[in-house]
C-alpha cells in the first residue's frame, strides 16, 4: 500500500525536484539569480498563467481538455478594457460582467460536452474560434486602461511592499488573487465533494455513474469552472499589461496544458494536483528566466524546451502507469 | 465491420449534407454578389472568385486529406500548422542560403514533413501517448524550430520554379488544385484498392480488436501520420510559394483547425472508423467558401472565425448521437412503432 502511494506520488515529486533543480542550476550558473527580485518576477509574470492552469487542472483531471483558454482570456481582457474605457463602467462592475461572461461561456461548453456528447476538443476548438472572433468584435485593437482606479488604486495603493533583498520587493494584487485562487482550488479539489467527484469521473466515468455520482453535472461544473478561471486570468492579464488586446494570449492554451502536464496531472484523468500545476507553471517561467539570463539563446528555445519537457513527462507518466499496474497486481496477490 | 454492403450508396448518403450546405452557400453568394460566378480565361489560365476559392481551398484540402486518415484511426494531428511552417522555412532557407536547386529544396521540406509525421506516429503507436498531446508537443516545439531554421527573419526569394507552384497554372487551373486532385486520387486508389483502407477503419473502430485480429496497427499508425506530415509539408511549400517568402511565425496558423473542421464537415466520424476523402474535399471547399463569403461581406479576417465556429458547432450537434435520437424522435408519429 505504501509502495503504491509512493508510485502514484512520483509525478508530483519529479516536478518539485525539477523545480528545485532548475532554480539551483540558475543560482549556481548566474550571479544575482537567487534573489527576491527574480522570485517576485517569476510570480508576477506568471500569475495569470497559474490561474488559467488551475481551471485546466480540473478539466484534465476529469478526463477532458479545454483548448479555448487563451482565446477566452483575450476576450475577457478586451471586454474589460472596452467596458472601462469606452463604456465608462467602473472597473469593479466591469470585472463582474467579465466574470459572468466567462461563467456563461464555460457553462455552454460544458452543456455541449456533457449533455449533448460532442467531443470536448471539438467543442473547445470551436469555442476558441468563437471567443477570438468575439474579442475582435468587441474592440478591434489593443486598448490601454488608464482609469484611475486601475492605474492608481489597484497597482499602487493595494500593492504590498515586503522588506526582502536590498531594495525590498513590491507584490501587486495580481499575485494575491493568484494565491487566493490556488488555495480555493486546493480546498475545492481535496476537501469538497465536488473535487472528489472530479477525480472519480476522470478515473472511470462508468464506475462513477454506477456509484451514483452525477457524472454529467460534474463535467458541466468542470468546464464552467474553467471558463470562470479563464475570465479571472484574462482580468489579471489586463491588469498586468494595463491594456486589453484581442490578439493577445495566442497559443496560451498550449502553455497552460504544458504546465498542467509538467505539473504531474495525468492526461487520461483521475490524478493530479493544484500544487503540481503551480510548480509546472513555475518551471516554465524558470526556463524563460534562465534563457534570458543566459542572454545568447534566442527566446524560441523556450517553446522547444517546453515541448521536450512535456514529452519527457508524458513518457514518465506512461512508465509510472506500467509500474503502478504491476505494483497493484502484486498488492492484490498479497492482500 | 459489416459495412461492406453497398458502400457506394452509403458514401453518397453521407455526402448529401455537406453538398447541400455548399450549394446553399453558393446560391446565397450568387444572389447577393453579382459576378460571383464570373470566370474569365486569360493567358491560358482561368481567373475568378470560384477559381480563387478552389486555389486556396486546395491547400486546406491537401492537409485535410492526411487528417482524414489520422482521424479515421481515432487520432488527431494538431501539429500540421507547425509542420507547414517548418517545411516553408526549410524550403526558403535551402533555396536562398544554401543555394541548392529547387527540387532538392522541395525534397528536403517533404522529407522533414515525413520525419515529423513518423515521429508523431511513433509517439502514438509505440509510446501509446494520446494523439492530442503527442502532436501537441510538436505543435509547441515545431514553431520554435521553424524560427530557429529561419533565424527569426522572414526569408524572401525571387520568382522561380517554387514561386510557380502557388502562382502558376497547369491545364488552365492553378497548380495547387492539380496537386490536390493527384493526392486525392492517389490516396483513394491506395486506400480502396488495397487492404489499407480496411486496416485504417479497423484500427479506428477498435484498435485492440484490430491488433488481436492480426492488423499491423503500429504500421498503420506510422503510415497515416507519415502521410499527414508529408501533406502538411506540401501545404507549407504551397503557402511559402504564394507569398514568395517563409514566415515562420504566421505560416500555417489555424491550418490545423481548418483541416479538422473540413474533415468533420465531410462526415468523417471524430471517434474513428468511417471516413470519406470526397467529403473532406467538399468540407475544405465549404470552409474556404465560407471564409471568402465573410470577407466579401466586409467581415474582418479577425472576426471571421466566430461565425465559422458557430457553423462547426451546428455540424457537430447534427452528428451527435443524442441530438440525432432526439430529432428522429420528433419525426416519429406518437405511439408509433419504434
XYZ file of N, CA, C and O in Angstrom, chain B residues 12 15 84 89 99 103 149 153 155 164 176 183 198 252 268 286 311:
68
model
N -22.567 8.006 -50.665
C -23.315 9.105 -51.241
C -24.219 9.758 -50.203
O -24.346 10.967 -50.143
N -22.646 12.236 -48.044
C -22.191 13.445 -48.722
C -23.320 14.436 -48.957
O -23.078 15.569 -49.324
N 3.872 22.680 -41.433
C 3.830 23.526 -42.629
C 4.811 24.684 -42.493
O 5.544 25.018 -43.433
N 9.983 27.050 -43.991
C 11.271 27.586 -43.549
C 12.423 26.832 -44.203
O 13.394 27.432 -44.682
N 21.569 27.809 -51.498
C 21.651 27.910 -52.952
C 21.535 26.561 -53.672
O 22.211 26.321 -54.663
N 14.475 21.348 -56.843
C 13.933 20.041 -56.443
C 14.514 19.558 -55.124
O 13.818 18.915 -54.329
N 15.265 27.763 -37.730
C 15.740 27.497 -39.095
C 15.896 28.811 -39.862
O 16.903 29.046 -40.515
N 14.011 35.683 -39.008
C 13.642 36.681 -40.010
C 12.746 36.038 -41.070
O 12.662 34.819 -41.151
N 12.361 35.036 -44.684
C 13.259 34.827 -45.821
C 12.463 34.929 -47.112
O 11.503 34.193 -47.314
N 6.331 29.365 -58.842
C 5.331 28.953 -59.829
C 4.339 27.959 -59.240
O 3.232 27.815 -59.752
N -1.915 24.290 -57.264
C -2.356 23.584 -56.049
C -3.570 22.689 -56.289
O -3.687 21.626 -55.679
N -3.199 14.060 -55.283
C -3.089 13.459 -53.955
C -4.357 12.678 -53.618
O -4.300 11.555 -53.102
N -9.253 -0.752 -45.206
C -9.922 -1.606 -44.227
C -9.145 -1.607 -42.916
O -9.722 -1.531 -41.829
N 0.935 28.756 -41.857
C 0.201 27.597 -41.342
C -0.552 27.845 -40.053
O -0.974 26.894 -39.408
N -16.550 12.507 -41.799
C -15.706 11.512 -41.147
C -15.940 11.585 -39.649
O -15.948 12.667 -39.076
N -16.053 24.050 -48.609
C -17.105 24.747 -47.860
C -16.481 25.756 -46.898
O -16.933 26.905 -46.798
N -20.982 27.557 -37.090
C -21.343 26.536 -38.079
C -20.813 25.173 -37.643
O -21.509 24.152 -37.719
